[in-house]
């Protein structure tokens, strides 16, 4: 499944407060998902990359993510943080910045929809497993490169994952019912 398709479902989920409607949306998503990707999608819905008992944390702070966004769109970190403070959500901030980017990425012609959920999860796992000297810079570069390949809606939901703030309002019982 393409990451852009998943983020379309995230958009629907984010705008829904009815638990029954959330279950319907998730059920539809799970029916369209190839068997090998359901596990990854369930974890992403929870803002994770692995089950709670697995010691995998992305470990990126707001300022680190802001620098990655700045690098991706040719902006200053201060511009990103100002937009974040104005909107109160890093996802909304990157959405606005990506829509209004001063330059056009080679992926903005529609090729961005080619990244799969598995490819995005693999990069996020690489970020989580980065250790040693220069960890912050390596993580920023990986996230920045990934952001450059995504459309604004996908970027919005992507940056929320390392921050642990998916804003979907989905609990385990809702996922199980779906």
Tab-separated table of C-alpha atoms in Angstrom:
chain	number	residue	atom	x	y	z
A	1	UNK	CA	0.000	0.000	0.000
A	2	UNK	CA	1.222	3.475	-0.797
A	3	UNK	CA	1.910	5.807	2.122
A	4	UNK	CA	-0.173	8.535	0.481
A	5	UNK	CA	-3.198	6.168	0.483
A	6	UNK	CA	-2.678	5.486	4.183
A	7	UNK	CA	-2.490	9.201	4.974
A	8	UNK	CA	-5.798	9.740	3.155
A	9	UNK	CA	-7.315	7.375	5.707
A	10	UNK	CA	-5.482	9.223	8.490
A	11	UNK	CA	-7.178	12.419	7.271
A	12	UNK	CA	-10.603	10.752	7.514
A	13	UNK	CA	-9.816	9.335	10.954
A	14	UNK	CA	-8.557	12.680	12.247
A	15	UNK	CA	-11.805	14.399	11.251
A	16	UNK	CA	-14.029	11.750	12.835
A	17	UNK	CA	-15.133	11.614	16.456
A	18	UNK	CA	-17.757	8.863	16.275
A	19	UNK	CA	-16.299	5.545	17.418
A	20	UNK	CA	-18.576	3.583	15.088
A	21	UNK	CA	-17.459	5.665	12.122
A	22	UNK	CA	-13.817	5.222	13.161
A	23	UNK	CA	-14.374	1.444	13.166
A	24	UNK	CA	-15.951	1.618	9.688
A	25	UNK	CA	-13.039	3.651	8.299
A	26	UNK	CA	-10.467	1.333	9.866
A	27	UNK	CA	-12.329	-1.746	8.598
A	28	UNK	CA	-12.257	-0.350	5.067
A	29	UNK	CA	-8.531	0.415	5.430
A	30	UNK	CA	-7.776	-3.098	6.699
A	31	UNK	CA	-9.749	-4.694	3.838
A	32	UNK	CA	-7.658	-2.734	1.290
A	33	UNK	CA	-4.361	-3.488	3.014
A	34	UNK	CA	-2.172	-6.365	1.834
A	35	UNK	CA	-1.707	-8.962	4.582
A	36	UNK	CA	1.982	-8.156	5.059
A	37	UNK	CA	1.352	-4.471	5.754
A	38	UNK	CA	-1.480	-4.647	8.310
A	39	UNK	CA	0.903	-4.952	11.258
A	40	UNK	CA	2.877	-1.870	10.155
A	41	UNK	CA	-0.309	0.130	9.626
A	42	UNK	CA	-1.734	-0.800	13.039
A	43	UNK	CA	1.472	0.382	14.697
A	44	UNK	CA	1.526	3.614	12.666
A	45	UNK	CA	-2.080	4.309	13.697
A	46	UNK	CA	-0.845	4.096	17.288
A	47	UNK	CA	2.112	6.363	16.469
A	48	UNK	CA	4.592	3.526	16.894
A	49	UNK	CA	6.835	1.338	14.765
A	50	UNK	CA	6.620	-1.812	16.878
A	51	UNK	CA	4.601	-3.256	19.761
A	52	UNK	CA	4.852	-1.565	23.158
A	53	UNK	CA	7.050	-4.345	24.538
A	54	UNK	CA	9.683	-3.796	21.809
A	55	UNK	CA	12.266	-1.192	22.839
A	56	UNK	CA	12.029	0.835	19.619
A	57	UNK	CA	11.588	4.568	20.039
A	58	UNK	CA	12.283	7.134	17.342
A	59	UNK	CA	13.475	9.686	19.870
A	60	UNK	CA	13.259	12.959	17.954
A	61	UNK	CA	12.405	16.207	19.721
A	62	UNK	CA	10.427	19.097	18.237
A	63	UNK	CA	13.508	21.177	17.462
A	64	UNK	CA	15.211	18.241	15.733
A	65	UNK	CA	12.125	17.608	13.603
A	66	UNK	CA	11.876	21.345	12.895
A	67	UNK	CA	15.454	21.345	11.587
A	68	UNK	CA	14.682	18.341	9.351
A	69	UNK	CA	11.639	20.185	7.964
A	70	UNK	CA	13.739	23.308	7.381
A	71	UNK	CA	16.345	21.254	5.516
A	72	UNK	CA	13.673	19.543	3.409
A	73	UNK	CA	12.033	22.761	2.226
A	74	UNK	CA	14.952	25.177	2.121
A	75	UNK	CA	13.785	27.187	5.127
A	76	UNK	CA	15.297	28.311	8.397
A	77	UNK	CA	14.592	26.411	11.585
A	78	UNK	CA	13.137	29.630	13.023
A	79	UNK	CA	10.567	29.839	10.199
A	80	UNK	CA	9.451	26.296	10.956
A	81	UNK	CA	9.265	26.908	14.713
A	82	UNK	CA	7.336	30.165	14.202
A	83	UNK	CA	4.798	28.369	12.031
A	84	UNK	CA	4.618	25.562	14.600
A	85	UNK	CA	3.968	28.021	17.448
A	86	UNK	CA	1.295	29.786	15.391
A	87	UNK	CA	-0.546	26.551	14.496
A	88	UNK	CA	0.209	24.508	17.634
A	89	UNK	CA	0.867	21.297	15.685
A	90	UNK	CA	4.032	20.320	13.832
A	91	UNK	CA	1.944	18.327	11.351
A	92	UNK	CA	-0.115	21.372	10.382
A	93	UNK	CA	3.051	23.467	10.252
A	94	UNK	CA	4.778	21.121	7.801
A	95	UNK	CA	1.589	20.844	5.755
A	96	UNK	CA	1.492	24.623	5.271
A	97	UNK	CA	5.219	24.852	4.617
A	98	UNK	CA	5.171	21.977	2.123
A	99	UNK	CA	2.245	23.536	0.238
A	100	UNK	CA	4.079	26.847	0.048
A	101	UNK	CA	7.616	25.527	-0.538
A	102	UNK	CA	9.727	28.005	-2.487
A	103	UNK	CA	10.980	25.333	-4.828
A	104	UNK	CA	9.372	22.357	-6.454
A	105	UNK	CA	10.712	18.896	-5.722
A	106	UNK	CA	11.039	16.421	-8.526
A	107	UNK	CA	8.415	14.347	-6.714
A	108	UNK	CA	5.731	17.026	-6.741
A	109	UNK	CA	4.624	15.987	-10.213
A	110	UNK	CA	2.719	13.026	-8.834
A	111	UNK	CA	5.573	10.574	-8.340
A	112	UNK	CA	5.353	11.121	-4.572
A	113	UNK	CA	2.536	8.616	-4.331
A	114	UNK	CA	4.967	5.807	-5.148
A	115	UNK	CA	6.483	5.491	-1.644
A	116	UNK	CA	5.000	2.498	0.139
A	117	UNK	CA	4.128	2.164	3.806
A	118	UNK	CA	6.920	-0.398	4.131
A	119	UNK	CA	9.500	2.006	2.650
A	120	UNK	CA	8.443	4.787	5.032
A	121	UNK	CA	8.479	2.425	8.039
A	122	UNK	CA	11.947	1.184	7.047
A	123	UNK	CA	13.294	4.758	7.028
A	124	UNK	CA	11.629	5.439	10.400
A	125	UNK	CA	13.201	2.255	11.785
A	126	UNK	CA	16.569	3.393	10.435
A	127	UNK	CA	16.074	6.709	12.238
A	128	UNK	CA	15.148	4.886	15.460
A	129	UNK	CA	18.186	2.606	15.223
A	130	UNK	CA	20.692	5.376	14.472
A	131	UNK	CA	23.220	5.612	17.298
A	132	UNK	CA	26.670	7.024	17.954
A	133	UNK	CA	28.444	10.199	16.862
A	134	UNK	CA	26.360	12.500	14.683
A	135	UNK	CA	23.071	10.769	15.533
A	136	UNK	CA	21.008	13.969	15.507
A	137	UNK	CA	22.333	15.050	12.111
A	138	UNK	CA	21.861	11.574	10.603
A	139	UNK	CA	18.279	11.430	11.853
A	140	UNK	CA	17.554	14.908	10.533
A	141	UNK	CA	18.981	13.991	7.126
A	142	UNK	CA	16.959	10.771	6.914
A	143	UNK	CA	13.722	12.534	7.878
A	144	UNK	CA	14.457	15.476	5.579
A	145	UNK	CA	15.104	13.185	2.602
A	146	UNK	CA	11.863	11.343	3.310
A	147	UNK	CA	9.865	14.581	3.579
A	148	UNK	CA	11.152	15.702	0.180
A	149	UNK	CA	9.540	12.628	-1.379
A	150	UNK	CA	6.098	13.164	0.158
A	151	UNK	CA	3.085	15.292	-0.659
A	152	UNK	CA	1.962	17.848	1.989
A	153	UNK	CA	-0.723	15.597	3.540
A	154	UNK	CA	1.673	12.661	3.851
A	155	UNK	CA	4.336	14.968	5.332
A	156	UNK	CA	1.774	16.235	7.864
A	157	UNK	CA	1.147	12.757	9.209
A	158	UNK	CA	4.744	11.602	8.921
A	159	UNK	CA	6.220	14.271	11.212
A	160	UNK	CA	3.691	13.461	13.912
A	161	UNK	CA	5.023	9.906	14.234
A	162	UNK	CA	8.539	10.723	15.559
A	163	UNK	CA	6.925	13.240	17.923
A	164	UNK	CA	4.475	10.609	19.223
A	165	UNK	CA	1.466	12.781	18.411
A	166	UNK	CA	-0.621	11.177	15.646
A	167	UNK	CA	-3.852	12.970	16.671
A	168	UNK	CA	-6.027	10.148	15.389
A	169	UNK	CA	-7.844	9.313	18.627
A	170	UNK	CA	-7.674	5.569	18.004
A	171	UNK	CA	-7.332	3.223	20.952
A	172	UNK	CA	-6.608	-0.504	20.988
A	173	UNK	CA	-10.311	-1.488	21.462
A	174	UNK	CA	-11.258	0.489	18.329
A	175	UNK	CA	-8.515	-1.214	16.304
A	176	UNK	CA	-9.594	-4.626	17.586
A	177	UNK	CA	-13.238	-3.977	16.721
A	178	UNK	CA	-12.262	-2.869	13.216
